């Protein structure tokens, strides 16, 4: 499925230096990356607009005006209306809440499972690690599209389930990355020190190791969100998106794509906002990777 | 970088494509498979046909191809309506309306040269009624003596059924009771003959899905012969050299294209790949009206779009609430603003047809709807739980459901939530009565009111509403046995009145079939989408 | 080496059985069956139908029977298309998807690799920015938008191509371009990342110091290492691209396996779903293995571990 291609990440090796200055340096480097800064600003703006915008709009997302029908952008409807005469702007903002929400929530699920799984495997090593990573390999070869479809068919259009299902698909790569990082960090002296102090495994993993591999995790997270949002769009293409009359960017773009000749604004605006958001997330992710990648920054 | 890419893609395009713009009326040579000039038809045909065995298939796309390959006893006439001889040259009906005698075409031949005999028909009916074949449309033959019993395994001896070959060219069919729509229903493919020796050769009479329907193997008695069947690509049929009425055919070859995505299909029409689409996207209808009205066709179609109501669930078991819901819909607004394909608003349960125009009409206004709702204990919708409206995944159903949701909220204060289910789940929910309101449609199998009223018989497999009315069932039985047309019409009107009083369904509109077609294409509209290819051709 | 392959084969077999079992039972618990249709059939007919296909047997027996016929290479009959077996359908459609996938991959590599390399070499210049932006286009616009757009422009307005179909060589251009662009994006990003990593290493600095030309530095010294991440991405990506893309195949009416993959699930065509799932799983496992082998060949530091 082209829509579910998620960019994988080469794991940049973060070495634990003096924490504060590392983050400070990274911040300085990030600020110099104009594309990343642009991405960050756009993201903040889009998120704010989606959150606040609907409160300021005189229209509801499901409020129809059948007499008006599809109308081009005007003073009353800044982005025009859809074929049922609903205000596109407010539907776009509500849709943004759903799409960004799905993106964030699914990524959170993926993050939680992936980090815990990867950390446990990487820290344990040996047979347990081998077994856990083989399991991941097996799951990689599962055709998840089918499973997501079956899940959606089975449980109906439950948006919570959508989060969980997508999250459950996306955690594998995260687990691999985290495991690799943990393997390289756990041999470091300060971990040995913590172990000799008799700290428990859980404490060592979560208090000492994870903070040192935050870089790659953050980078991969920003790159997972766009993948998830595309998957949501793909599900909308199949008609398995959110339950109407609610909207999401995927639903709006699918509708718009079908009417692009008659009512181009129905595709142009949602498409632009969607792409801009994905652009921004990717730029930010790339910027963060460059900024946090210690090896690349040494020259 | 981007410029370079654009250049690259343009160069590729130029290299491979050349750049001659195509005349929109001539299909692309590549798609046409380059044959016999202008007498080739390119038709969009909906989904990929499941099979081409007339005793196995169940869908409209299959129907359109099967009608090219096989021929029933009778067929639709030049206007798309009426009855003309087909495999039967003539027929007579006994006084009591029970015995039908068909004289087959004297020079009727299968595509391998064998004569089409009465024994072929009888043998075919024996095959479709064989329980082991598990044919889904075998029940179409139930009006005949012994057919149902044989199909259910209660009768073993097929010679005791009402199918008889009196001689090689004379077929006699005896019915259980007068069935006035029998001739109409003979146009359904379940009644078409198959070439038994061929079926036998490729795996036997009791197995479905054998290779006998593949190109080269298939032997039919229809005007066309199967030449190619590339799955998800196209089905090509060419004139059959043995067809008895070959002189009447004005098309040499027909190519059917599976067109599952209606946006894609419409684009195929515009690049000239198709002479006729199967459907037209809702939003494109207005564009065609405006810009190329000569290509837009809106044909009548014998079907109704309605909502089932689950009568077993409170509060919808209260007739007053059902009536309130039915009255609060502005059907004119739906057909004029939402569906926009010249559909007729429906105020009763059966679309008008030549043999029956129902006098029943659901009447009442918004004030009455509000009053009924208040009477039922929910003034202005207060206290009423949210009602779920179920529909299957589709752009059009979604749009209609959203519009209705708004109407019910504004007009009655009722909160309706939309539940969108994927096709098979939706059918399952309907079947197990796990819904409140459910969007539904019914297209007639044959032109007779019975096909619409039979649905609401107690316990009918398609009832799915919990509706059960003894009086209604009695009237239905009575109508089946009545051969006097006026008396039958009166009975159906009474049934319609019961339905519009009890409201197990809310009718919304009567279907039309909207599609794009080459202005030169001659294709008479048919109410049940059963083509007669003698009358479908490109005018010069 | 032999041990490596043997153990991978064993693992793959185990994984396959898990996948088959999970799919088999999940399908049966989803509402609706292959014979659920709008015009309901009588209970007798439904019983006959189920008996015809052996669906009246207890579930465990159906499962065992299925595995049995699978062991003989028989995927069973299709429920949706009664006169075709799943074997026939797969054999019919796989070549189409392979062709679509191969050509698209070619497009993706031809666009993605040069873009990624250039962006890395000219890091943080306008070349990088424009290249990266283009790369993003592929990831940020869904194919179901790009596809119809290209059809409108090149097929309808310019009249160069058919709007859809898979009949003549010229019909390959648009779908392969759309699918290729979608995959070019991740490839160019991964190439850029990998190249950056390699270019910052000491041996490159040495090469530069010795006066090697920039072109030589890139092509001779960095490319092999820089493409490592691309190779590991290509494993699963090729499987995805080869088993077809549902969206592209739907929009362009291409008779490939991607459409069957999704539609068979909607049709509850149990055997066809299982057939496509198995095909996909085998492909992806084989390609992952291939990716591992290639990586080991490209990077001496990676060893093949069982």
mmCIF file of N, CA, C and O in Angstrom, chain A residues 163-195:
data_model
loop_
_atom_site.group_PDB
_atom_site.id
_atom_site.type_symbol
_atom_site.label_atom_id
_atom_site.label_comp_id
_atom_site.label_asym_id
_atom_site.label_seq_id
_atom_site.Cartn_x
_atom_site.Cartn_y
_atom_site.Cartn_z
ATOM 1 N N UNK A 163 -7.296 4.621 16.359
ATOM 2 C CA UNK A 163 -6.012 4.965 17.002
ATOM 3 C C UNK A 163 -5.231 3.709 17.338
ATOM 4 O O UNK A 163 -4.080 3.552 16.997
ATOM 5 N N UNK A 164 -5.920 2.838 18.054
ATOM 6 C CA UNK A 164 -5.232 1.672 18.586
ATOM 7 C C UNK A 164 -4.737 0.786 17.457
ATOM 8 O O UNK A 164 -3.586 0.332 17.462
ATOM 9 N N UNK A 165 -5.596 0.585 16.460
ATOM 10 C CA UNK A 165 -5.222 -0.297 15.361
ATOM 11 C C UNK A 165 -3.996 0.231 14.634
ATOM 12 O O UNK A 165 -3.043 -0.498 14.371
ATOM 13 N N UNK A 166 -4.016 1.522 14.350
ATOM 14 C CA UNK A 166 -2.887 2.083 13.618
ATOM 15 C C UNK A 166 -1.634 2.068 14.493
ATOM 16 O O UNK A 166 -0.539 1.734 14.043
ATOM 17 N N UNK A 167 -1.835 2.407 15.759
ATOM 18 C CA UNK A 167 -0.697 2.396 16.686
ATOM 19 C C UNK A 167 -0.073 1.011 16.756
ATOM 20 O O UNK A 167 1.135 0.842 16.776
ATOM 21 N N UNK A 168 -0.944 0.016 16.767
ATOM 22 C CA UNK A 168 -0.464 -1.360 16.875
ATOM 23 C C UNK A 168 0.328 -1.764 15.641
ATOM 24 O O UNK A 168 1.123 -2.687 15.686
ATOM 25 N N UNK A 169 0.084 -1.062 14.528
ATOM 26 C CA UNK A 169 0.820 -1.368 13.312
ATOM 27 C C UNK A 169 2.192 -0.694 13.338
ATOM 28 O O UNK A 169 3.176 -1.236 12.850
ATOM 29 N N UNK A 170 2.232 0.498 13.901
ATOM 30 C CA UNK A 170 3.408 1.341 13.717
ATOM 31 C C UNK A 170 4.512 1.134 14.759
ATOM 32 O O UNK A 170 5.556 1.758 14.674
ATOM 33 N N UNK A 171 4.284 0.289 15.768
ATOM 34 C CA UNK A 171 5.260 0.254 16.850
ATOM 35 C C UNK A 171 6.493 -0.572 16.531
ATOM 36 O O UNK A 171 7.514 -0.472 17.195
ATOM 37 N N UNK A 172 6.415 -1.400 15.487
ATOM 38 C CA UNK A 172 7.495 -2.351 15.244
ATOM 39 C C UNK A 172 8.838 -1.655 14.989
ATOM 40 O O UNK A 172 9.856 -1.997 15.585
ATOM 41 N N UNK A 173 8.810 -0.667 14.104
ATOM 42 C CA UNK A 173 10.045 0.031 13.775
ATOM 43 C C UNK A 173 10.608 0.722 15.015
ATOM 44 O O UNK A 173 11.819 0.714 15.256
ATOM 45 N N UNK A 174 9.692 1.325 15.782
ATOM 46 C CA UNK A 174 10.129 1.995 17.001
ATOM 47 C C UNK A 174 10.842 1.009 17.925
ATOM 48 O O UNK A 174 11.907 1.307 18.487
ATOM 49 N N UNK A 175 10.289 -0.183 18.051
ATOM 50 C CA UNK A 175 10.898 -1.184 18.922
ATOM 51 C C UNK A 175 12.305 -1.519 18.450
ATOM 52 O O UNK A 175 13.241 -1.610 19.247
ATOM 53 N N UNK A 176 12.472 -1.663 17.162
ATOM 54 C CA UNK A 176 13.794 -1.989 16.619
ATOM 55 C C UNK A 176 14.807 -0.893 16.914
ATOM 56 O O UNK A 176 15.931 -1.151 17.329
ATOM 57 N N UNK A 177 14.374 0.345 16.688
ATOM 58 C CA UNK A 177 15.292 1.459 16.895
ATOM 59 C C UNK A 177 15.708 1.544 18.359
ATOM 60 O O UNK A 177 16.892 1.646 18.693
ATOM 61 N N UNK A 178 14.705 1.476 19.224
ATOM 62 C CA UNK A 178 14.992 1.604 20.652
ATOM 63 C C UNK A 178 15.912 0.490 21.123
ATOM 64 O O UNK A 178 16.866 0.712 21.870
ATOM 65 N N UNK A 179 15.651 -0.710 20.638
ATOM 66 C CA UNK A 179 16.491 -1.834 21.054
ATOM 67 C C UNK A 179 17.954 -1.575 20.679
ATOM 68 O O UNK A 179 18.866 -1.740 21.480
ATOM 69 N N UNK A 180 18.153 -1.136 19.429
ATOM 70 C CA UNK A 180 19.515 -0.867 18.996
ATOM 71 C C UNK A 180 20.204 0.159 19.883
ATOM 72 O O UNK A 180 21.342 -0.015 20.309
ATOM 73 N N UNK A 181 19.476 1.204 20.200
ATOM 74 C CA UNK A 181 20.031 2.263 21.045
ATOM 75 C C UNK A 181 20.354 1.746 22.440
ATOM 76 O O UNK A 181 21.412 2.032 22.988
ATOM 77 N N UNK A 182 19.419 1.003 22.993
ATOM 78 C CA UNK A 182 19.614 0.499 24.347
ATOM 79 C C UNK A 182 20.843 -0.401 24.396
ATOM 80 O O UNK A 182 21.649 -0.337 25.332
ATOM 81 N N UNK A 183 21.019 -1.222 23.367
ATOM 82 C CA UNK A 183 22.174 -2.103 23.322
ATOM 83 C C UNK A 183 23.473 -1.308 23.421
ATOM 84 O O UNK A 183 24.415 -1.707 24.095
ATOM 85 N N UNK A 184 23.498 -0.171 22.719
ATOM 86 C CA UNK A 184 24.757 0.571 22.712
ATOM 87 C C UNK A 184 24.956 1.343 24.009
ATOM 88 O O UNK A 184 26.074 1.580 24.427
ATOM 89 N N UNK A 185 23.837 1.722 24.651
ATOM 90 C CA UNK A 185 23.973 2.532 25.867
ATOM 91 C C UNK A 185 24.251 1.668 27.090
ATOM 92 O O UNK A 185 24.977 2.056 28.000
ATOM 93 N N UNK A 186 23.716 0.446 27.081
ATOM 94 C CA UNK A 186 23.740 -0.312 28.339
ATOM 95 C C UNK A 186 25.142 -0.752 28.745
ATOM 96 O O UNK A 186 25.388 -1.105 29.882
ATOM 97 N N UNK A 187 26.095 -0.711 27.798
ATOM 98 C CA UNK A 187 27.465 -1.092 28.156
ATOM 99 C C UNK A 187 28.226 0.080 28.772
ATOM 100 O O UNK A 187 29.363 -0.076 29.161
ATOM 101 N N UNK A 188 27.621 1.256 28.788
ATOM 102 C CA UNK A 188 28.334 2.450 29.273
ATOM 103 C C UNK A 188 28.582 2.348 30.774
ATOM 104 O O UNK A 188 27.838 1.700 31.501
ATOM 105 N N UNK A 189 29.589 3.088 31.184
ATOM 106 C CA UNK A 189 30.029 2.963 32.575
ATOM 107 C C UNK A 189 28.962 3.346 33.580
ATOM 108 O O UNK A 189 28.788 2.714 34.599
ATOM 109 N N UNK A 190 28.218 4.453 33.249
ATOM 110 C CA UNK A 190 27.283 4.915 34.286
ATOM 111 C C UNK A 190 26.151 3.920 34.502
ATOM 112 O O UNK A 190 25.555 3.851 35.566
ATOM 113 N N UNK A 191 25.887 3.107 33.498
ATOM 114 C CA UNK A 191 24.868 2.073 33.685
ATOM 115 C C UNK A 191 25.428 0.974 34.578
ATOM 116 O O UNK A 191 24.776 0.480 35.509
ATOM 117 N N UNK A 192 26.681 0.610 34.284
ATOM 118 C CA UNK A 192 27.348 -0.363 35.151
ATOM 119 C C UNK A 192 27.310 0.121 36.597
ATOM 120 O O UNK A 192 27.019 -0.626 37.524
ATOM 121 N N UNK A 193 27.556 1.409 36.740
ATOM 122 C CA UNK A 193 27.574 1.995 38.082
ATOM 123 C C UNK A 193 26.211 1.843 38.737
ATOM 124 O O UNK A 193 26.098 1.415 39.892
ATOM 125 N N UNK A 194 25.168 2.172 37.959
ATOM 126 C CA UNK A 194 23.826 2.082 38.517
ATOM 127 C C UNK A 194 23.520 0.650 38.918
ATOM 128 O O UNK A 194 22.924 0.392 39.974
ATOM 129 N N UNK A 195 23.987 -0.277 38.080
ATOM 130 C CA UNK A 195 23.708 -1.671 38.384
ATOM 131 C C UNK A 195 24.421 -2.089 39.661
ATOM 132 O O UNK A 195 23.862 -2.764 40.499
#
